[in-house]
Structure formats: C-alpha cells, structure tokens
PDB file of C-alpha atoms and ligand atoms in Angstrom:
ATOM      1  CA  MET C   1     165.721  98.984  20.782  1.00 65.00           C
ATOM      2  CA  ALA C   2     166.554  98.815  24.452  1.00 82.00           C
ATOM      3  CA  LYS C   3     164.427  97.710  27.232  1.00 94.00           C
ATOM      4  CA  ILE C   4     164.330 100.383  29.992  1.00 97.00           C
ATOM      5  CA  PHE C   5     163.168 100.052  33.667  1.00 98.00           C
ATOM      6  CA  GLN C   6     163.396 102.755  36.260  1.00 98.00           C
ATOM      7  CA  ALA C   7     162.295 103.192  39.953  1.00 98.00           C
ATOM      8  CA  THR C   8     162.967 105.344  42.936  1.00 98.00           C
ATOM      9  CA  HIS C   9     161.994 104.910  46.489  1.00 98.00           C
ATOM     10  CA  VAL C  10     162.442 107.072  49.687  1.00 97.00           C
ATOM     11  CA  GLY C  11     163.440 104.009  51.632  1.00 97.00           C
ATOM     12  CA  LYS C  12     162.395 103.012  55.185  1.00 97.00           C
ATOM     13  CA  VAL C  13     164.150 105.548  57.333  1.00 95.00           C
ATOM     14  CA  ARG C  14     164.508 108.960  55.522  1.00 93.00           C
ATOM     15  CA  ARG C  15     161.575 111.436  55.207  1.00 92.00           C
ATOM     16  CA  ASN C  16     162.734 113.042  51.928  1.00 94.00           C
ATOM     17  CA  ASN C  17     163.906 111.467  48.680  1.00 97.00           C
ATOM     18  CA  GLU C  18     167.005 113.401  47.714  1.00 97.00           C
ATOM     19  CA  ASP C  19     167.703 111.201  44.679  1.00 98.00           C
ATOM     20  CA  SER C  20     166.604 112.213  41.144  1.00 98.00           C
ATOM     21  CA  LEU C  21     166.681 110.224  37.975  1.00 98.00           C
ATOM     22  CA  ILE C  22     165.774 110.791  34.415  1.00 98.00           C
ATOM     23  CA  VAL C  23     165.537 109.020  31.072  1.00 97.00           C
ATOM     24  CA  ILE C  24     166.194 111.403  28.154  1.00 94.00           C
ATOM     25  CA  GLU C  25     164.792 109.710  25.173  1.00 81.00           C
ATOM     26  CA  PRO C  26     165.960 107.784  23.317  1.00 82.00           C
ATOM     27  CA  LYS C  27     169.124 106.635  25.113  1.00 94.00           C
ATOM     28  CA  ILE C  28     170.482 108.943  27.873  1.00 97.00           C
ATOM     29  CA  PHE C  29     170.201 107.966  31.416  1.00 98.00           C
ATOM     30  CA  VAL C  30     171.008 109.965  34.576  1.00 98.00           C
ATOM     31  CA  VAL C  31     170.988 109.273  38.302  1.00 98.00           C
ATOM     32  CA  ALA C  32     171.822 111.932  40.982  1.00 98.00           C
ATOM     33  CA  ASP C  33     172.042 111.642  44.751  1.00 98.00           C
ATOM     34  CA  GLY C  34     171.782 115.018  46.432  1.00 97.00           C
ATOM     35  CA  MET C  35     173.201 115.988  49.743  1.00 93.00           C
ATOM     36  CA  GLY C  36     172.797 119.029  51.978  1.00 87.00           C
ATOM     37  CA  GLY C  37     170.663 120.179  54.841  1.00 78.00           C
ATOM     38  CA  ALA C  38     166.844 120.533  54.840  1.00 75.00           C
ATOM     39  CA  LYS C  39     165.661 120.252  51.266  1.00 85.00           C
ATOM     40  CA  ALA C  40     168.924 121.284  49.718  1.00 95.00           C
ATOM     41  CA  GLY C  41     169.801 117.777  48.646  1.00 95.00           C
ATOM     42  CA  GLU C  42     166.646 117.458  46.695  1.00 96.00           C
ATOM     43  CA  VAL C  43     167.264 120.842  45.029  1.00 97.00           C
ATOM     44  CA  ALA C  44     170.743 119.893  44.138  1.00 97.00           C
ATOM     45  CA  SER C  45     169.909 116.471  42.502  1.00 98.00           C
ATOM     46  CA  ARG C  46     166.854 117.945  40.726  1.00 98.00           C
ATOM     47  CA  THR C  47     168.845 120.966  39.365  1.00 98.00           C
ATOM     48  CA  LEU C  48     171.417 118.396  38.071  1.00 98.00           C
ATOM     49  CA  VAL C  49     168.934 116.290  36.134  1.00 98.00           C
ATOM     50  CA  GLU C  50     167.052 119.322  34.756  1.00 98.00           C
ATOM     51  CA  THR C  51     170.158 121.134  33.759  1.00 98.00           C
ATOM     52  CA  VAL C  52     171.671 118.002  32.110  1.00 98.00           C
ATOM     53  CA  LYS C  53     168.430 117.484  30.186  1.00 98.00           C
ATOM     54  CA  ASN C  54     168.167 121.042  28.990  1.00 97.00           C
ATOM     55  CA  PHE C  55     171.792 121.091  27.938  1.00 97.00           C
ATOM     56  CA  LEU C  56     171.588 117.830  26.008  1.00 96.00           C
ATOM     57  CA  LEU C  57     168.241 118.793  24.326  1.00 94.00           C
ATOM     58  CA  LYS C  58     170.049 121.853  22.996  1.00 95.00           C
ATOM     59  CA  THR C  59     173.070 119.937  21.896  1.00 95.00           C
ATOM     60  CA  PRO C  60     173.116 117.964  18.532  1.00 92.00           C
ATOM     61  CA  PRO C  61     174.195 114.353  18.724  1.00 91.00           C
ATOM     62  CA  PRO C  62     176.543 112.420  19.260  1.00 91.00           C
ATOM     63  CA  TRP C  63     176.186 112.726  22.954  1.00 96.00           C
ATOM     64  CA  ASN C  64     179.587 111.446  23.711  1.00 97.00           C
ATOM     65  CA  GLU C  65     181.464 111.504  27.125  1.00 98.00           C
ATOM     66  CA  LYS C  66     182.734 114.998  26.456  1.00 98.00           C
ATOM     67  CA  ILE C  67     179.316 116.416  25.902  1.00 98.00           C
ATOM     68  CA  LEU C  68     178.048 114.563  28.926  1.00 98.00           C
ATOM     69  CA  ALA C  69     180.887 116.011  31.034  1.00 98.00           C
ATOM     70  CA  SER C  70     180.052 119.592  29.568  1.00 97.00           C
ATOM     71  CA  ALA C  71     176.451 118.999  30.798  1.00 98.00           C
ATOM     72  CA  ILE C  72     177.693 118.156  34.336  1.00 98.00           C
ATOM     73  CA  LEU C  73     180.011 121.119  34.277  1.00 97.00           C
ATOM     74  CA  THR C  74     177.052 123.370  33.396  1.00 97.00           C
ATOM     75  CA  ALA C  75     174.982 121.938  36.276  1.00 97.00           C
ATOM     76  CA  ASN C  76     177.964 122.318  38.590  1.00 97.00           C
ATOM     77  CA  LYS C  77     177.909 126.096  37.955  1.00 96.00           C
ATOM     78  CA  LYS C  78     174.179 126.244  38.357  1.00 97.00           C
ATOM     79  CA  ILE C  79     174.166 124.353  41.717  1.00 97.00           C
ATOM     80  CA  SER C  80     177.065 126.342  43.201  1.00 95.00           C
ATOM     81  CA  ASP C  81     175.439 129.729  42.058  1.00 95.00           C
ATOM     82  CA  LEU C  82     172.120 128.590  43.791  1.00 96.00           C
ATOM     83  CA  ALA C  83     174.155 127.642  46.933  1.00 94.00           C
ATOM     84  CA  ARG C  84     175.816 131.055  46.976  1.00 93.00           C
ATOM     85  CA  GLN C  85     172.536 132.894  46.453  1.00 95.00           C
ATOM     86  CA  ASN C  86     170.617 131.161  49.240  1.00 93.00           C
ATOM     87  CA  GLU C  87     172.031 130.266  52.549  1.00 92.00           C
ATOM     88  CA  ASN C  88     169.506 127.370  53.038  1.00 93.00           C
ATOM     89  CA  TYR C  89     171.394 125.760  50.094  1.00 94.00           C
ATOM     90  CA  SER C  90     174.877 126.468  51.338  1.00 92.00           C
ATOM     91  CA  GLY C  91     177.169 123.423  50.879  1.00 90.00           C
ATOM     92  CA  MET C  92     174.639 121.388  48.828  1.00 95.00           C
ATOM     93  CA  GLY C  93     175.857 119.021  46.159  1.00 96.00           C
ATOM     94  CA  THR C  94     175.056 115.950  44.176  1.00 97.00           C
ATOM     95  CA  THR C  95     176.448 112.964  42.530  1.00 97.00           C
ATOM     96  CA  ALA C  96     176.028 112.487  38.778  1.00 98.00           C
ATOM     97  CA  THR C  97     176.253 109.369  36.772  1.00 98.00           C
ATOM     98  CA  ILE C  98     175.236 109.670  33.138  1.00 98.00           C
ATOM     99  CA  LEU C  99     175.136 106.945  30.402  1.00 98.00           C
ATOM    100  CA  SER C 100     174.496 107.586  26.725  1.00 98.00           C
ATOM    101  CA  LEU C 101     174.149 104.807  24.235  1.00 97.00           C
ATOM    102  CA  ASP C 102     174.338 104.851  20.379  1.00 93.00           C
ATOM    103  CA  GLU C 103     174.404 101.981  17.940  1.00 91.00           C
ATOM    104  CA  LYS C 104     177.995 101.188  18.658  1.00 95.00           C
ATOM    105  CA  LEU C 105     179.181 102.823  21.822  1.00 97.00           C
ATOM    106  CA  ALA C 106     178.397 103.499  25.409  1.00 98.00           C
ATOM    107  CA  TYR C 107     179.614 106.810  26.800  1.00 98.00           C
ATOM    108  CA  PHE C 108     179.575 107.820  30.369  1.00 98.00           C
ATOM    109  CA  ALA C 109     180.488 110.693  32.701  1.00 98.00           C
ATOM    110  CA  HIS C 110     180.582 110.393  36.428  1.00 98.00           C
ATOM    111  CA  VAL C 111     181.067 112.231  39.716  1.00 97.00           C
ATOM    112  CA  GLY C 112     180.481 110.933  43.185  1.00 96.00           C
ATOM    113  CA  ASP C 113     179.489 107.471  44.529  1.00 95.00           C
ATOM    114  CA  SER C 114     176.435 106.552  42.465  1.00 98.00           C
ATOM    115  CA  ARG C 115     177.417 103.765  40.122  1.00 98.00           C
ATOM    116  CA  LEU C 116     177.307 102.375  36.582  1.00 98.00           C
ATOM    117  CA  TYR C 117     177.481  98.690  36.261  1.00 98.00           C
ATOM    118  CA  ARG C 118     177.476  96.435  33.112  1.00 98.00           C
ATOM    119  CA  LEU C 119     176.295  92.870  33.023  1.00 98.00           C
ATOM    120  CA  ARG C 120     177.842  91.059  30.107  1.00 98.00           C
ATOM    121  CA  ASN C 121     178.124  87.386  29.633  1.00 95.00           C
ATOM    122  CA  ASN C 122     177.024  86.632  33.207  1.00 95.00           C
ATOM    123  CA  PHE C 123     179.733  88.894  34.520  1.00 97.00           C
ATOM    124  CA  LEU C 124     178.780  91.992  36.503  1.00 98.00           C
ATOM    125  CA  GLU C 125     181.319  94.740  36.367  1.00 98.00           C
ATOM    126  CA  GLN C 126     181.314  98.093  38.218  1.00 97.00           C
ATOM    127  CA  ILE C 127     182.326 100.577  35.431  1.00 98.00           C
ATOM    128  CA  THR C 128     182.572 103.683  37.525  1.00 97.00           C
ATOM    129  CA  GLU C 129     184.897 104.266  40.522  1.00 94.00           C
ATOM    130  CA  ASP C 130     183.383 105.775  43.813  1.00 94.00           C
ATOM    131  CA  HIS C 131     184.716 109.252  44.504  1.00 93.00           C
ATOM    132  CA  SER C 132     184.605 108.492  48.189  1.00 92.00           C
ATOM    133  CA  TYR C 133     187.145 108.886  50.970  1.00 92.00           C
ATOM    134  CA  VAL C 134     187.050 105.099  51.801  1.00 92.00           C
ATOM    135  CA  GLU C 135     187.479 104.161  48.226  1.00 91.00           C
ATOM    136  CA  THR C 136     190.716 106.133  48.124  1.00 91.00           C
ATOM    137  CA  LEU C 137     191.887 104.085  51.173  1.00 93.00           C
ATOM    138  CA  VAL C 138     190.851 100.827  49.410  1.00 92.00           C
ATOM    139  CA  ARG C 139     192.843 101.812  46.376  1.00 91.00           C
ATOM    140  CA  ARG C 140     195.855 102.582  48.544  1.00 93.00           C
ATOM    141  CA  GLY C 141     195.491  99.198  50.156  1.00 94.00           C
ATOM    142  CA  ASP C 142     194.660 100.742  53.597  1.00 94.00           C
ATOM    143  CA  LEU C 143     191.148  99.165  53.805  1.00 93.00           C
ATOM    144  CA  THR C 144     189.629  95.975  52.301  1.00 92.00           C
ATOM    145  CA  PRO C 145     186.445  96.384  50.249  1.00 86.00           C
ATOM    146  CA  GLU C 146     184.665  94.452  53.049  1.00 86.00           C
ATOM    147  CA  GLU C 147     185.818  97.003  55.654  1.00 90.00           C
ATOM    148  CA  ALA C 148     184.865  99.863  53.353  1.00 87.00           C
ATOM    149  CA  ARG C 149     181.274  98.705  53.176  1.00 82.00           C
ATOM    150  CA  VAL C 150     180.795  99.174  57.006  1.00 85.00           C
ATOM    151  CA  HIS C 151     183.195 102.189  57.461  1.00 90.00           C
ATOM    152  CA  PRO C 152     181.831 105.039  59.493  1.00 89.00           C
ATOM    153  CA  MET C 153     183.058 107.542  56.913  1.00 89.00           C
ATOM    154  CA  LYS C 154     181.766 105.621  53.929  1.00 85.00           C
ATOM    155  CA  ASN C 155     179.344 108.378  52.967  1.00 84.00           C
ATOM    156  CA  VAL C 156     182.100 111.015  52.752  1.00 88.00           C
ATOM    157  CA  LEU C 157     182.585 112.160  49.127  1.00 91.00           C
ATOM    158  CA  ILE C 158     185.770 113.644  47.679  1.00 89.00           C
ATOM    159  CA  GLN C 159     183.886 114.843  44.588  1.00 90.00           C
ATOM    160  CA  ALA C 160     180.365 116.201  44.389  1.00 94.00           C
ATOM    161  CA  VAL C 161     178.707 118.393  41.651  1.00 96.00           C
ATOM    162  CA  GLY C 162     178.212 121.949  43.003  1.00 95.00           C
ATOM    163  CA  ALA C 163     179.949 121.371  46.237  1.00 89.00           C
ATOM    164  CA  VAL C 164     183.781 121.495  45.549  1.00 82.00           C
ATOM    165  CA  GLU C 165     185.911 124.210  44.112  1.00 77.00           C
ATOM    166  CA  LYS C 166     186.883 122.227  41.067  1.00 86.00           C
ATOM    167  CA  ILE C 167     185.263 118.953  40.049  1.00 92.00           C
ATOM    168  CA  PHE C 168     187.000 116.117  38.243  1.00 94.00           C
ATOM    169  CA  ILE C 169     184.654 114.274  35.997  1.00 97.00           C
ATOM    170  CA  ASP C 170     185.441 110.597  35.078  1.00 97.00           C
ATOM    171  CA  GLN C 171     184.521 110.093  31.410  1.00 98.00           C
ATOM    172  CA  ALA C 172     185.088 107.389  28.784  1.00 98.00           C
ATOM    173  CA  ASN C 173     183.407 105.209  26.263  1.00 98.00           C
ATOM    174  CA  PHE C 174     183.423 101.449  25.288  1.00 98.00           C
ATOM    175  CA  PRO C 175     181.826  99.330  22.592  1.00 98.00           C
ATOM    176  CA  VAL C 176     178.371  98.083  23.278  1.00 97.00           C
ATOM    177  CA  GLU C 177     177.468  94.369  22.627  1.00 97.00           C
ATOM    178  CA  GLY C 178     174.067  92.815  22.043  1.00 96.00           C
ATOM    179  CA  GLY C 179     172.774  91.436  25.270  1.00 96.00           C
ATOM    180  CA  ASP C 180     174.503  94.005  27.469  1.00 97.00           C
ATOM    181  CA  MET C 181     172.648  95.180  30.471  1.00 98.00           C
ATOM    182  CA  PHE C 182     173.395  98.413  32.313  1.00 98.00           C
ATOM    183  CA  LEU C 183     172.447  99.484  35.798  1.00 98.00           C
ATOM    184  CA  LEU C 184     172.733 103.024  37.063  1.00 98.00           C
ATOM    185  CA  CYS C 185     172.088 103.315  40.850  1.00 98.00           C
ATOM    186  CA  THR C 186     172.523 105.385  43.901  1.00 98.00           C
ATOM    187  CA  ASP C 187     174.328 104.170  47.037  1.00 96.00           C
ATOM    188  CA  GLY C 188     170.980 103.383  48.689  1.00 96.00           C
ATOM    189  CA  LEU C 189     171.124 100.165  46.579  1.00 97.00           C
ATOM    190  CA  THR C 190     174.709  99.255  46.873  1.00 95.00           C
ATOM    191  CA  ASN C 191     175.043  99.874  50.496  1.00 92.00           C
ATOM    192  CA  MET C 192     172.131  97.444  51.177  1.00 94.00           C
ATOM    193  CA  VAL C 193     172.534  94.850  48.400  1.00 96.00           C
ATOM    194  CA  ASP C 194     175.768  93.096  47.343  1.00 94.00           C
ATOM    195  CA  ASP C 195     176.909  92.754  43.839  1.00 96.00           C
ATOM    196  CA  GLU C 196     176.166  89.040  43.730  1.00 97.00           C
ATOM    197  CA  SER C 197     172.443  89.548  44.634  1.00 98.00           C
ATOM    198  CA  ILE C 198     172.290  92.464  42.190  1.00 98.00           C
ATOM    199  CA  LYS C 199     173.588  90.253  39.463  1.00 98.00           C
ATOM    200  CA  LYS C 200     171.044  87.505  40.161  1.00 98.00           C
ATOM    201  CA  ILE C 201     168.155  90.040  40.112  1.00 98.00           C
ATOM    202  CA  LEU C 202     169.412  91.565  36.808  1.00 98.00           C
ATOM    203  CA  GLN C 203     169.538  88.022  35.258  1.00 97.00           C
ATOM    204  CA  THR C 204     166.167  86.880  36.518  1.00 97.00           C
ATOM    205  CA  ALA C 205     163.683  89.535  37.461  1.00 97.00           C
ATOM    206  CA  GLN C 206     160.714  90.457  35.022  1.00 96.00           C
ATOM    207  CA  ASN C 207     161.083  94.023  36.263  1.00 98.00           C
ATOM    208  CA  PRO C 208     164.668  94.322  37.477  1.00 98.00           C
ATOM    209  CA  ALA C 209     164.146  97.959  38.691  1.00 98.00           C
ATOM    210  CA  ASP C 210     161.286  97.114  40.944  1.00 98.00           C
ATOM    211  CA  ALA C 211     163.042  93.978  42.203  1.00 98.00           C
ATOM    212  CA  LEU C 212     166.259  95.959  43.025  1.00 98.00           C
ATOM    213  CA  ILE C 213     164.234  98.485  45.047  1.00 98.00           C
ATOM    214  CA  GLU C 214     162.424  95.633  46.810  1.00 98.00           C
ATOM    215  CA  ALA C 215     165.801  94.022  47.668  1.00 98.00           C
ATOM    216  CA  ALA C 216     167.131  97.196  49.099  1.00 98.00           C
ATOM    217  CA  LEU C 217     163.951  97.693  51.223  1.00 98.00           C
ATOM    218  CA  SER C 218     164.097  94.125  52.499  1.00 98.00           C
ATOM    219  CA  ALA C 219     167.719  94.677  53.548  1.00 97.00           C
ATOM    220  CA  GLY C 220     166.686  97.736  55.674  1.00 97.00           C
ATOM    221  CA  GLY C 221     166.132 100.502  53.165  1.00 97.00           C
ATOM    222  CA  LYS C 222     168.299 102.965  55.210  1.00 95.00           C
ATOM    223  CA  ASP C 223     168.727 105.397  52.376  1.00 95.00           C
ATOM    224  CA  ASN C 224     166.857 106.611  49.269  1.00 97.00           C
ATOM    225  CA  VAL C 225     167.394 104.151  46.422  1.00 98.00           C
ATOM    226  CA  SER C 226     167.072 104.804  42.729  1.00 98.00           C
ATOM    227  CA  VAL C 227     167.869 102.519  39.811  1.00 98.00           C
ATOM    228  CA  ILE C 228     167.762 102.568  36.042  1.00 98.00           C
ATOM    229  CA  VAL C 229     168.153  99.310  34.126  1.00 98.00           C
ATOM    230  CA  VAL C 230     168.851  99.243  30.385  1.00 98.00           C
ATOM    231  CA  GLY C 231     168.795  96.058  28.414  1.00 97.00           C
ATOM    232  CA  VAL C 232     170.333  96.228  24.946  1.00 96.00           C
ATOM    233  CA  ASP C 233     168.862  93.860  22.315  1.00 91.00           C
TER     234      ASP C 233
HETATM  235 CA1   CA O 301     172.334 108.167  49.099  1.00 83.83          CA
END
C-alpha cells in the first residue's frame, strides 16, 4: 500500500488555476500545467489528464513507460485538434508528468517542466529533466542552475503536449524500494521553494502535499501550484 497526498492551489497572483492533476487508482499519478491565452491553459491540462485517464482505463496492465507515453501521444493529438478547431485555443499546450507504480518498478513518462522527484535514503533526486530553454543552456554550461532559477526566459518550454509539431517524450523505469517517496509537482512549487526545503517538508510534514502548497504560498505563490506525494511502504 502507498500513502497518497494531493493538493492544488491557484496561488496568490493568478486568477485561474491552469494546473490539473489526477490520481488513477491504484497507482498512477499525473500532473499537468497548461499554457495558452484566456482559458486555453485550463482546457489543455484538463484534456491531458482526462485523455490519459480514459486511455489507461481502456488499457490492460502493466502500465509501463511505453503505455504512459502512448497515453500522452493520444492527448497530444486531442489537444492539437482542439486548438485547430477553435481559435480561442490556438497555441495552447500543457506539460505532462506521469508516474505509474507496481510491486517492483516505477515507470514514468514526461514532457515539459513539471517534475518528478524521488526521496530515497534522505537523498532527494530530480528524476525528470525540464524541457525548458534555460535548462538546455544549463546543460550546455552557458548558465548556472542558480542563474536559471531567475532567468527572464525560464518559463519558455521547448516541449509541450499539444503545442509543438512533434513531441519527444522522456520515458524510463527503475526499481522501487520500500520507503521511497515520490513527488510530482508543477513549476509553481519549484520556482518558489528550493530542493532543500522540499526535502525537509517531505521528511517531516504530516500532510506533505498541504505543507508544500503552504510553503509555495508563503514564498509568494506567484503561480498555480500542484503536488502529488506518494509514500511507498
Ligand atoms: Ca506553472
């Protein structure tokens, strides 16, 4: 059995919450951070989680990384079709980070700058890479991670579901260990709260999802913030 906590908040500045998240019982977890004018971001992220859910419910297990990636591809088509059919939705897109657990393995598929973290033996590791412009600069050595955190273009994505011609989906699996804790979150958390503080909250909070949201809000809450925390027994 796993302990699951989830929470989302519009934040202190924005008027709409363009994030969507879903827990598909028993052990699939999805966060999505939509973008686009007016309400398009909300439509994109909601379409993502609903399409992924419908796809997975129709697909027999194991829900491995290939299946998760197929679910994202299906959502990609649906979102880009919607964007083509309605000019209010033109250019909309969403991040997608999906984690699936079975007895032995963790599988993930990922597009964008939402993140999957794993806390294991008091070590917090960011499992996913951000598909952002500044992250490419960091990897090339042109920016330090500290510079990237405050860079004016840090919100520019190079990959988004529904919004680019051809999406590239990161996908992999790794063995699960007892005591592992997983965090899926949107950038409304990671732009406000550093990894060290996230780790402390995961280690100590009664309800880590609520505590992470609270930390993002205390730090300014400049963006929508969504988190799912999964503790493996
Ligand atoms: Ca965001």
